[in-house]
Amino acid sequence: MTSPVLPSHGRVRPLGLAQVSLTGGFWGERQAVNATATLAHCESWMERLGWLANFDRVADGTTGPDRPGWSFSDSEVYKLLEALSWESARSGAPEAEAAIKRLTARIARAQDPDGYLNTCFGHPGRPPRYSDLEMGHELYNTGHLLQAAVARLRTAGEDDLVRIARRAADHVCRAFGPGGIDGVCGHPEIEVGLAEFGRALGEPRYVDQARLFIERRGHGRLKDIPLGRAYFQDDIPVREAEVWRGHAVRALYLAAAAVDVAVETGDGELLDAVRRQWERSVARRTYITGGMGSRHQDEGFGEDWELPPDRAYCETCAGVASIMVSWRLYLATGEVRYADLIERTLYNVVAVSPSADGRAFFYANPLHQRAAGRPADPDEVSPRAEAGERAAWFDVSCCPTNVARTLAGLHGYLATSDDDGLQLLQYASCRIRAELPGGPPVAVDVETAYPGGGTVRVRVVDGSDRPWTLSLRVPAWASGATLTEGGRTRPVEPGFVRVRRAFAAGAEIVLELPVTPRFTWPDPRIDAVRGCVAVERGPEVLCVESHDLPDPGLLDTLVIDPGSAPRAVEGGALVRGRARAFPDAPWSYRDRPVDGDGGDWFDVPLRPYHGWARRGPAAMRIFLPLATDLRPSYPPIQEGA
Amino acid sequence: MTSPVLPSHGRVRPLGLAQVSLTGGFWGERQAVNATATLAHCESWMERLGWLANFDRVADGTTGPDRPGWSFSDSEVYKLLEALSWESARSGAPEAEAAIKRLTARIARAQDPDGYLNTCFGHPGRPPRYSDLEMGHELYNTGHLLQAAVARLRTAGEDDLVRIARRAADHVCRAFGPGGIDGVCGHPEIEVGLAEFGRALGEPRYVDQARLFIERRGHGRLKDIPLGRAYFQDDIPVREAEVWRGHAVRALYLAAAAVDVAVETGDGELLDAVRRQWERSVARRTYITGGMGSRHQDEGFGEDWELPPDRAYCETCAGVASIMVSWRLYLATGEVRYADLIERTLYNVVAVSPSADGRAFFYANPLHQRAAGRPADPDEVSPRAEAGERAAWFDVSCCPTNVARTLAGLHGYLATSDDDGLQLLQYASCRIRAELPGGPPVAVDVETAYPGGGTVRVRVVDGSDRPWTLSLRVPAWASGATLTEGGRTRPVEPGFVRVRRAFAAGAEIVLELPVTPRFTWPDPRIDAVRGCVAVERGPEVLCVESHDLPDPGLLDTLVIDPGSAPRAVEGGALVRGRARAFPDAPWSYRDRPVDGDGGDWFDVPLRPYHGWARRGPAAMRIFLPLATDLRPSYPPIQEGA
């Protein structure tokens, strides 16, 4: 079956990618842009920058000290190959298939006879193999090769790419297996690649090697660096850690692999460790957007409650990686909370990154942009992660290909099945044609304008006299949802609402989700947004952009009326706000509170955060300061009382 | 005359270091610890790490790729020499003089015949001279050599160190003068070194070269880097910039040099530019502590109002550099606001760094430590700037020697003179024995327990029948201050209070500053501390440490009563607070505000921030959340109104 993740066990099973197809709407449009624009865009930049030619140079013996690109540039080619594989299977587009063959042929020539494959290390004029486990990314690259091979294997069978990956995986097992190098890669990824490749091939050696890497980690095998060993999660063993820390993408790729290994080896303790880490990290180290990573310095998680909106890193790749972890936990447990976080992250991290034309991307996804940045040059490589506008490409360009591979296989995350029926997790217009194991065929069409509208219409296409259960996820935010079936409408609570019956052809089940804009209040322990509120609409976080204000400077002084509920308007919401005028003082710390002069109240327009800066660079904020005073909430206490 | 900074012109003149001496108290004790512990501590670490031997290896032709230390390690030796020079002159300690001779001899041997002096570049096995202007720090090192030579020249006359510096400065003028390399150093410092060395020697060529470097900067001569050209202030010409940005120490060393050049060349436009940058940066990019630098990533200023307390960088060196700028602006203008900021920065940045024993230091000075860090090992080099406890030494160890040179010459910042009299700027127990130009000798003793107590007693030692003016700075925070002279007490306002008369011997003037603890309220535009208040006592910012709470976790939930004024207690203050209990929720963003259950009110002890973590690693915070509710401050607005 075709799916990025296919555990041997689990409470629920993914549907195969061939069983689901997006038929338009929010994600269908993005998947189409990904197919027609982003994939070719990525290949063209990698050609232009010599990242593809790096493979030719190794083959031709002409590589050397002037090799362009970072040590992880090979991985971008592999992530693109993964995206192309899902896309080729989805659409049958001949361009995708041709690109796969073209890239595979160039990669094949660069592989050493013993299976080692890397354009940065291990060749004349380059550092020796495995000479920089901390920052060299060799095994990281290989991990992405294996994930690409999984995509190819599950969509097209064993081809050259799969054979290349097998030789590379065998080399890794020889080099790092028992008796080999007693090390781990600074950037986890080989683990998740080996586990899935092992599952796809039915090859337990690869899963064993993944387990070995996971068990080795956290004992200080990697050198200490200024950012500390927590940066690459080598500070605490995976099964002992209480929370995610250090570089967010590293932490999350590692956690995803730990779930895979736990599931394959029946290691409940390891699975519980990741669940525990997920719980605390989601409760205390995650942004309202689902974004993870509070610090630019190490691209990492901060401490509990350290969630600055302006310096939020929230790397796009960390969003992709968070979905990888939650998806695996959902498959293992069937718990709805993991699907809730996936939805939040899809709309407010992954969807934020690509431009409408699929040829520019956000890398970092801050929740507050103080000054509109410079316009991005579509012909320029951005040297940095932060920007006021989406960039065509990056010096460190992990995000575009991560978006590409996620969107190309996105239909795989919409629904799952178990022996009894189908679970609808993410709402998008789509067709589902599945077989339940030992059960009836399940054929439903979903139509919805979600997230713009809250009506989700599920129509049964093929009837059957054998009963099955249709489960619909009611998101945690959706209080007041209703379900209509058989002419009856009833309120439903967050969680799974389940309808069990023998569905007749043409039966329609309608879930109504309340996408009225609403205030959302942060926990008072999140210091950086104290005294603020956010506005959400369905699964979307909204924001104010300077484009919509008479003066961009108002974003610094805007306060909003918490007593006046947000009102829905086309494309977003309105809240009541005013811009207080503050005296420009020589010193910003005073002997009494400054309230500012209240300006006139006006309607402040909010739009979905995922569309910010599409009209050019903007200042922006998600959390809005409240027009409250500083009066105590109780009678003042007498001195000496 | 001996003083670190001696402009040719200015509204006021520094007193010579020989004219002022600290006689105990807060700063006297710190200066004594600096003399008896810190100076030897610095030399011993530099010996141990091979930073001193780097000079021997150049001389012996044995340097190479394995040279230890960063490219700027030479500068630490020069900063120590500067500190030793001030100390030798202050105390006449033979150890200081011996260390100067010992270090100078080793440095002398490493100088090339053409004056070039650097242990990192320009020798066999090392990169060529000036091959990395962006990050190589060659001219930066030379700048510190010149500052050390200034100290030596002004305290001991022309010796070997001064002659070495002359040859180095001449080399720089040849290499980078008109017709030479059209470049600047990535880290400003050569400019301020050349300007002062030029003033000390009466050598206008050096001032001209400083001017040339300043004019060259800001036109993109340095390469773009991921952090952007703002990192090294090569984005905007000095005289056009509106605000400080990028790496804080770089920005401030450059600004100090710009003041020097403006004053020496009568360039009012350039002086005004720095004054304008100071105003906006102090109003919008400076912490309540006086600390500058909001970001770890680039050790830099952030945007206006970007002042996170937890991730505040506030490098100790940036505090030193801020004092360098403000001191020069004060000398040029006589404006009291510059001396106000110096006081704030001395107590709340510079004094925070060294441990009580002078053998450990803070590098970054955050205003909020979420988790108590690990204890520091006194035998270990800290690889990072952030820590929960002061570290003995750092891989990048700029701060200890910067503290050392500042404390060694601190008595130079207490007072200035003009033709008419004496200005007392910083209050410390001290003796002042000065000659006013063409005026009477001025001999006063100051006695005070400041900042622990607010009484400053100035006693005239030698009387005279010629009148002169004693000016006392009343700090901006000191509302309610009084002055007593001739038996009369009167209220005095912030600014300079001036007493003009022919003082008799024994005359006493008493300034009473109100050091009662007080609330200080941040501007509402500082998002990161919205809904919080700080407590100050005189010039000291206070903080809560977990050591003083029954449970360190309370720091996350503590709220304080803004209706109950802070009360003075020995060693600090008490505020009324309580720790609210918040439900541990799986998600921290909710559909209604969470107030938490109010715990019992208790007295929360606050202590001076400069002493935090002296009892071991601690969690700590300066800004305290207010126990206020989220009620709107006006009647709710009706829908549609």
PDB file of N, CA and C in Angstrom, chain A residues 215-286:
ATOM      1  N   GLU A 215      18.972   4.267  21.035  1.00  0.00           N
ATOM      2  CA  GLU A 215      19.462   3.920  22.379  1.00  0.00           C
ATOM      3  C   GLU A 215      20.817   4.571  22.672  1.00  0.00           C
ATOM      4  N   ARG A 216      21.623   4.748  21.621  1.00  0.00           N
ATOM      5  CA  ARG A 216      22.938   5.364  21.830  1.00  0.00           C
ATOM      6  C   ARG A 216      22.843   6.837  22.221  1.00  0.00           C
ATOM      7  N   ARG A 217      21.779   7.464  21.764  1.00  0.00           N
ATOM      8  CA  ARG A 217      21.678   8.910  21.915  1.00  0.00           C
ATOM      9  C   ARG A 217      21.419   9.321  23.363  1.00  0.00           C
ATOM     10  N   GLY A 218      21.945  10.494  23.719  1.00  0.00           N
ATOM     11  CA  GLY A 218      21.639  11.028  25.048  1.00  0.00           C
ATOM     12  C   GLY A 218      22.683  10.684  26.096  1.00  0.00           C
ATOM     13  N   HIS A 219      23.783  10.098  25.652  1.00  0.00           N
ATOM     14  CA  HIS A 219      24.830   9.724  26.595  1.00  0.00           C
ATOM     15  C   HIS A 219      26.114  10.517  26.360  1.00  0.00           C
ATOM     16  N   GLY A 220      26.010  11.609  25.610  1.00  0.00           N
ATOM     17  CA  GLY A 220      27.198  12.443  25.422  1.00  0.00           C
ATOM     18  C   GLY A 220      28.213  11.854  24.464  1.00  0.00           C
ATOM     19  N   ARG A 221      27.764  11.083  23.485  1.00  0.00           N
ATOM     20  CA  ARG A 221      28.716  10.593  22.480  1.00  0.00           C
ATOM     21  C   ARG A 221      29.171  11.727  21.551  1.00  0.00           C
ATOM     22  N   LEU A 222      28.286  12.679  21.329  1.00  0.00           N
ATOM     23  CA  LEU A 222      28.670  13.832  20.497  1.00  0.00           C
ATOM     24  C   LEU A 222      29.426  14.841  21.358  1.00  0.00           C
ATOM     25  N   LYS A 223      30.304  15.595  20.711  1.00  0.00           N
ATOM     26  CA  LYS A 223      31.095  16.589  21.459  1.00  0.00           C
ATOM     27  C   LYS A 223      30.185  17.691  21.983  1.00  0.00           C
ATOM     28  N   ASP A 224      30.582  18.267  23.103  1.00  0.00           N
ATOM     29  CA  ASP A 224      29.883  19.447  23.593  1.00  0.00           C
ATOM     30  C   ASP A 224      30.173  20.597  22.621  1.00  0.00           C
ATOM     31  N   ILE A 225      29.200  21.435  22.446  1.00  0.00           N
ATOM     32  CA  ILE A 225      29.367  22.602  21.578  1.00  0.00           C
ATOM     33  C   ILE A 225      28.833  23.812  22.345  1.00  0.00           C
ATOM     34  N   PRO A 226      29.118  25.021  21.862  1.00  0.00           N
ATOM     35  CA  PRO A 226      28.624  26.198  22.595  1.00  0.00           C
ATOM     36  C   PRO A 226      27.119  26.146  22.875  1.00  0.00           C
ATOM     37  N   LEU A 227      26.342  25.566  21.967  1.00  0.00           N
ATOM     38  CA  LEU A 227      24.902  25.507  22.198  1.00  0.00           C
ATOM     39  C   LEU A 227      24.517  24.383  23.156  1.00  0.00           C
ATOM     40  N   GLY A 228      25.481  23.578  23.536  1.00  0.00           N
ATOM     41  CA  GLY A 228      25.206  22.483  24.465  1.00  0.00           C
ATOM     42  C   GLY A 228      24.784  21.217  23.748  1.00  0.00           C
ATOM     43  N   ARG A 229      24.933  20.082  24.428  1.00  0.00           N
ATOM     44  CA  ARG A 229      24.550  18.798  23.805  1.00  0.00           C
ATOM     45  C   ARG A 229      23.043  18.667  23.634  1.00  0.00           C
ATOM     46  N   ALA A 230      22.276  19.475  24.362  1.00  0.00           N
ATOM     47  CA  ALA A 230      20.822  19.444  24.166  1.00  0.00           C
ATOM     48  C   ALA A 230      20.472  19.833  22.733  1.00  0.00           C
ATOM     49  N   TYR A 231      21.346  20.618  22.111  1.00  0.00           N
ATOM     50  CA  TYR A 231      21.118  21.030  20.718  1.00  0.00           C
ATOM     51  C   TYR A 231      20.809  19.831  19.841  1.00  0.00           C
ATOM     52  N   PHE A 232      21.582  18.748  20.008  1.00  0.00           N
ATOM     53  CA  PHE A 232      21.298  17.534  19.211  1.00  0.00           C
ATOM     54  C   PHE A 232      20.800  16.373  20.075  1.00  0.00           C
ATOM     55  N   GLN A 233      20.129  16.724  21.160  1.00  0.00           N
ATOM     56  CA  GLN A 233      19.448  15.734  21.997  1.00  0.00           C
ATOM     57  C   GLN A 233      20.396  14.635  22.474  1.00  0.00           C
ATOM     58  N   ASP A 234      21.662  14.998  22.667  1.00  0.00           N
ATOM     59  CA  ASP A 234      22.599  14.011  23.178  1.00  0.00           C
ATOM     60  C   ASP A 234      22.862  14.247  24.672  1.00  0.00           C
ATOM     61  N   ASP A 235      21.957  14.977  25.303  1.00  0.00           N
ATOM     62  CA  ASP A 235      22.109  15.274  26.728  1.00  0.00           C
ATOM     63  C   ASP A 235      21.396  14.270  27.631  1.00  0.00           C
ATOM     64  N   ILE A 236      20.262  13.750  27.165  1.00  0.00           N
ATOM     65  CA  ILE A 236      19.435  12.861  27.989  1.00  0.00           C
ATOM     66  C   ILE A 236      18.933  11.736  27.081  1.00  0.00           C
ATOM     67  N   PRO A 237      18.983  10.480  27.546  1.00  0.00           N
ATOM     68  CA  PRO A 237      18.478   9.379  26.711  1.00  0.00           C
ATOM     69  C   PRO A 237      17.012   9.589  26.348  1.00  0.00           C
ATOM     70  N   VAL A 238      16.645   9.160  25.161  1.00  0.00           N
ATOM     71  CA  VAL A 238      15.298   9.414  24.647  1.00  0.00           C
ATOM     72  C   VAL A 238      14.240   8.929  25.626  1.00  0.00           C
ATOM     73  N   ARG A 239      14.461   7.755  26.189  1.00  0.00           N
ATOM     74  CA  ARG A 239      13.377   7.217  27.030  1.00  0.00           C
ATOM     75  C   ARG A 239      13.348   7.855  28.413  1.00  0.00           C
ATOM     76  N   GLU A 240      14.319   8.687  28.724  1.00  0.00           N
ATOM     77  CA  GLU A 240      14.315   9.346  30.035  1.00  0.00           C
ATOM     78  C   GLU A 240      13.862  10.809  29.977  1.00  0.00           C
ATOM     79  N   ALA A 241      13.862  11.377  28.779  1.00  0.00           N
ATOM     80  CA  ALA A 241      13.582  12.819  28.673  1.00  0.00           C
ATOM     81  C   ALA A 241      12.123  13.117  29.003  1.00  0.00           C
ATOM     82  N   GLU A 242      11.904  14.288  29.607  1.00  0.00           N
ATOM     83  CA  GLU A 242      10.559  14.692  30.001  1.00  0.00           C
ATOM     84  C   GLU A 242       9.933  15.652  28.995  1.00  0.00           C
ATOM     85  N   VAL A 243      10.773  16.245  28.157  1.00  0.00           N
ATOM     86  CA  VAL A 243      10.286  17.327  27.297  1.00  0.00           C
ATOM     87  C   VAL A 243      11.244  17.468  26.124  1.00  0.00           C
ATOM     88  N   TRP A 244      10.754  18.022  25.017  1.00  0.00           N
ATOM     89  CA  TRP A 244      11.643  18.275  23.889  1.00  0.00           C
ATOM     90  C   TRP A 244      12.463  19.518  24.161  1.00  0.00           C
ATOM     91  N   ARG A 245      13.678  19.500  23.702  1.00  0.00           N
ATOM     92  CA  ARG A 245      14.594  20.606  23.945  1.00  0.00           C
ATOM     93  C   ARG A 245      15.634  20.619  22.833  1.00  0.00           C
ATOM     94  N   GLY A 246      16.355  21.754  22.747  1.00  0.00           N
ATOM     95  CA  GLY A 246      17.360  21.890  21.691  1.00  0.00           C
ATOM     96  C   GLY A 246      16.685  22.131  20.347  1.00  0.00           C
ATOM     97  N   HIS A 247      17.452  21.960  19.299  1.00  0.00           N
ATOM     98  CA  HIS A 247      17.046  22.176  17.912  1.00  0.00           C
ATOM     99  C   HIS A 247      15.722  21.437  17.636  1.00  0.00           C
ATOM    100  N   ALA A 248      14.709  22.182  17.244  1.00  0.00           N
ATOM    101  CA  ALA A 248      13.366  21.608  17.198  1.00  0.00           C
ATOM    102  C   ALA A 248      13.239  20.514  16.141  1.00  0.00           C
ATOM    103  N   VAL A 249      13.790  20.744  14.955  1.00  0.00           N
ATOM    104  CA  VAL A 249      13.646  19.735  13.899  1.00  0.00           C
ATOM    105  C   VAL A 249      14.362  18.451  14.315  1.00  0.00           C
ATOM    106  N   ARG A 250      15.542  18.600  14.896  1.00  0.00           N
ATOM    107  CA  ARG A 250      16.271  17.417  15.362  1.00  0.00           C
ATOM    108  C   ARG A 250      15.450  16.658  16.407  1.00  0.00           C
ATOM    109  N   ALA A 251      14.939  17.408  17.379  1.00  0.00           N
ATOM    110  CA  ALA A 251      14.174  16.771  18.458  1.00  0.00           C
ATOM    111  C   ALA A 251      12.973  16.012  17.899  1.00  0.00           C
ATOM    112  N   LEU A 252      12.326  16.589  16.908  1.00  0.00           N
ATOM    113  CA  LEU A 252      11.084  16.008  16.403  1.00  0.00           C
ATOM    114  C   LEU A 252      11.338  14.843  15.445  1.00  0.00           C
ATOM    115  N   TYR A 253      12.352  14.943  14.608  1.00  0.00           N
ATOM    116  CA  TYR A 253      12.698  13.789  13.756  1.00  0.00           C
ATOM    117  C   TYR A 253      13.076  12.597  14.642  1.00  0.00           C
ATOM    118  N   LEU A 254      13.789  12.896  15.708  1.00  0.00           N
ATOM    119  CA  LEU A 254      14.180  11.824  16.627  1.00  0.00           C
ATOM    120  C   LEU A 254      12.949  11.208  17.289  1.00  0.00           C
ATOM    121  N   ALA A 255      12.028  12.056  17.716  1.00  0.00           N
ATOM    122  CA  ALA A 255      10.817  11.556  18.377  1.00  0.00           C
ATOM    123  C   ALA A 255       9.986  10.701  17.414  1.00  0.00           C
ATOM    124  N   ALA A 256       9.904  11.136  16.164  1.00  0.00           N
ATOM    125  CA  ALA A 256       9.153  10.360  15.176  1.00  0.00           C
ATOM    126  C   ALA A 256       9.764   8.964  15.044  1.00  0.00           C
ATOM    127  N   ALA A 257      11.081   8.908  14.971  1.00  0.00           N
ATOM    128  CA  ALA A 257      11.760   7.621  14.852  1.00  0.00           C
ATOM    129  C   ALA A 257      11.555   6.779  16.106  1.00  0.00           C
ATOM    130  N   ALA A 258      11.536   7.436  17.255  1.00  0.00           N
ATOM    131  CA  ALA A 258      11.344   6.690  18.502  1.00  0.00           C
ATOM    132  C   ALA A 258       9.971   6.027  18.518  1.00  0.00           C
ATOM    133  N   VAL A 259       8.960   6.717  17.997  1.00  0.00           N
ATOM    134  CA  VAL A 259       7.631   6.095  17.920  1.00  0.00           C
ATOM    135  C   VAL A 259       7.694   4.890  16.983  1.00  0.00           C
ATOM    136  N   ASP A 260       8.325   5.053  15.836  1.00  0.00           N
ATOM    137  CA  ASP A 260       8.433   3.934  14.889  1.00  0.00           C
ATOM    138  C   ASP A 260       9.088   2.724  15.546  1.00  0.00           C
ATOM    139  N   VAL A 261      10.208   2.965  16.192  1.00  0.00           N
ATOM    140  CA  VAL A 261      10.935   1.859  16.809  1.00  0.00           C
ATOM    141  C   VAL A 261      10.113   1.252  17.937  1.00  0.00           C
ATOM    142  N   ALA A 262       9.474   2.102  18.733  1.00  0.00           N
ATOM    143  CA  ALA A 262       8.654   1.609  19.845  1.00  0.00           C
ATOM    144  C   ALA A 262       7.544   0.699  19.316  1.00  0.00           C
ATOM    145  N   VAL A 263       6.885   1.130  18.242  1.00  0.00           N
ATOM    146  CA  VAL A 263       5.778   0.358  17.685  1.00  0.00           C
ATOM    147  C   VAL A 263       6.287  -0.958  17.104  1.00  0.00           C
ATOM    148  N   GLU A 264       7.394  -0.889  16.366  1.00  0.00           N
ATOM    149  CA  GLU A 264       7.884  -2.107  15.700  1.00  0.00           C
ATOM    150  C   GLU A 264       8.424  -3.119  16.692  1.00  0.00           C
ATOM    151  N   THR A 265       8.959  -2.635  17.815  1.00  0.00           N
ATOM    152  CA  THR A 265       9.590  -3.556  18.764  1.00  0.00           C
ATOM    153  C   THR A 265       8.707  -3.801  19.982  1.00  0.00           C
ATOM    154  N   GLY A 266       7.508  -3.230  19.969  1.00  0.00           N
ATOM    155  CA  GLY A 266       6.609  -3.428  21.107  1.00  0.00           C
ATOM    156  C   GLY A 266       7.138  -2.823  22.390  1.00  0.00           C
ATOM    157  N   ASP A 267       7.818  -1.714  22.263  1.00  0.00           N
ATOM    158  CA  ASP A 267       8.483  -1.081  23.410  1.00  0.00           C
ATOM    159  C   ASP A 267       7.563  -0.003  24.001  1.00  0.00           C
ATOM    160  N   GLY A 268       6.673  -0.438  24.870  1.00  0.00           N
ATOM    161  CA  GLY A 268       5.690   0.484  25.452  1.00  0.00           C
ATOM    162  C   GLY A 268       6.327   1.599  26.255  1.00  0.00           C
ATOM    163  N   GLU A 269       7.439   1.300  26.913  1.00  0.00           N
ATOM    164  CA  GLU A 269       8.116   2.322  27.709  1.00  0.00           C
ATOM    165  C   GLU A 269       8.592   3.468  26.818  1.00  0.00           C
ATOM    166  N   LEU A 270       9.160   3.116  25.681  1.00  0.00           N
ATOM    167  CA  LEU A 270       9.664   4.142  24.756  1.00  0.00           C
ATOM    168  C   LEU A 270       8.499   4.950  24.176  1.00  0.00           C
ATOM    169  N   LEU A 271       7.410   4.256  23.842  1.00  0.00           N
ATOM    170  CA  LEU A 271       6.245   4.969  23.325  1.00  0.00           C
ATOM    171  C   LEU A 271       5.696   5.930  24.380  1.00  0.00           C
ATOM    172  N   ASP A 272       5.613   5.469  25.608  1.00  0.00           N
ATOM    173  CA  ASP A 272       5.117   6.339  26.679  1.00  0.00           C
ATOM    174  C   ASP A 272       6.024   7.549  26.882  1.00  0.00           C
ATOM    175  N   ALA A 273       7.330   7.350  26.710  1.00  0.00           N
ATOM    176  CA  ALA A 273       8.268   8.474  26.868  1.00  0.00           C
ATOM    177  C   ALA A 273       7.956   9.563  25.844  1.00  0.00           C
ATOM    178  N   VAL A 274       7.739   9.161  24.609  1.00  0.00           N
ATOM    179  CA  VAL A 274       7.459  10.167  23.579  1.00  0.00           C
ATOM    180  C   VAL A 274       6.103  10.825  23.837  1.00  0.00           C
ATOM    181  N   ARG A 275       5.130  10.035  24.275  1.00  0.00           N
ATOM    182  CA  ARG A 275       3.815  10.624  24.588  1.00  0.00           C
ATOM    183  C   ARG A 275       3.933  11.656  25.707  1.00  0.00           C
ATOM    184  N   ARG A 276       4.720  11.354  26.700  1.00  0.00           N
ATOM    185  CA  ARG A 276       4.947  12.268  27.829  1.00  0.00           C
ATOM    186  C   ARG A 276       5.639  13.551  27.317  1.00  0.00           C
ATOM    187  N   GLN A 277       6.632  13.371  26.479  1.00  0.00           N
ATOM    188  CA  GLN A 277       7.346  14.544  25.930  1.00  0.00           C
ATOM    189  C   GLN A 277       6.402  15.392  25.084  1.00  0.00           C
ATOM    190  N   TRP A 278       5.588  14.738  24.302  1.00  0.00           N
ATOM    191  CA  TRP A 278       4.603  15.455  23.478  1.00  0.00           C
ATOM    192  C   TRP A 278       3.695  16.280  24.380  1.00  0.00           C
ATOM    193  N   GLU A 279       3.196  15.661  25.439  1.00  0.00           N
ATOM    194  CA  GLU A 279       2.243  16.356  26.319  1.00  0.00           C
ATOM    195  C   GLU A 279       2.837  17.623  26.914  1.00  0.00           C
ATOM    196  N   ARG A 280       4.007  17.502  27.506  1.00  0.00           N
ATOM    197  CA  ARG A 280       4.559  18.698  28.156  1.00  0.00           C
ATOM    198  C   ARG A 280       4.994  19.729  27.124  1.00  0.00           C
ATOM    199  N   SER A 281       5.553  19.271  26.020  1.00  0.00           N
ATOM    200  CA  SER A 281       6.022  20.213  24.999  1.00  0.00           C
ATOM    201  C   SER A 281       4.852  20.936  24.347  1.00  0.00           C
ATOM    202  N   VAL A 282       3.768  20.222  24.116  1.00  0.00           N
ATOM    203  CA  VAL A 282       2.602  20.847  23.494  1.00  0.00           C
ATOM    204  C   VAL A 282       1.931  21.802  24.487  1.00  0.00           C
ATOM    205  N   ALA A 283       1.918  21.434  25.748  1.00  0.00           N
ATOM    206  CA  ALA A 283       1.259  22.292  26.740  1.00  0.00           C
ATOM    207  C   ALA A 283       2.074  23.533  27.070  1.00  0.00           C
ATOM    208  N   ARG A 284       3.397  23.455  26.998  1.00  0.00           N
ATOM    209  CA  ARG A 284       4.215  24.553  27.534  1.00  0.00           C
ATOM    210  C   ARG A 284       5.241  25.127  26.568  1.00  0.00           C
ATOM    211  N   ARG A 285       5.466  24.475  25.455  1.00  0.00           N
ATOM    212  CA  ARG A 285       6.522  24.940  24.545  1.00  0.00           C
ATOM    213  C   ARG A 285       6.024  25.048  23.112  1.00  0.00           C
ATOM    214  N   THR A 286       4.749  25.264  22.945  1.00  0.00           N
ATOM    215  CA  THR A 286       4.188  25.304  21.594  1.00  0.00           C
ATOM    216  C   THR A 286       3.358  26.568  21.425  1.00  0.00           C
TER     217      THR A 286
END
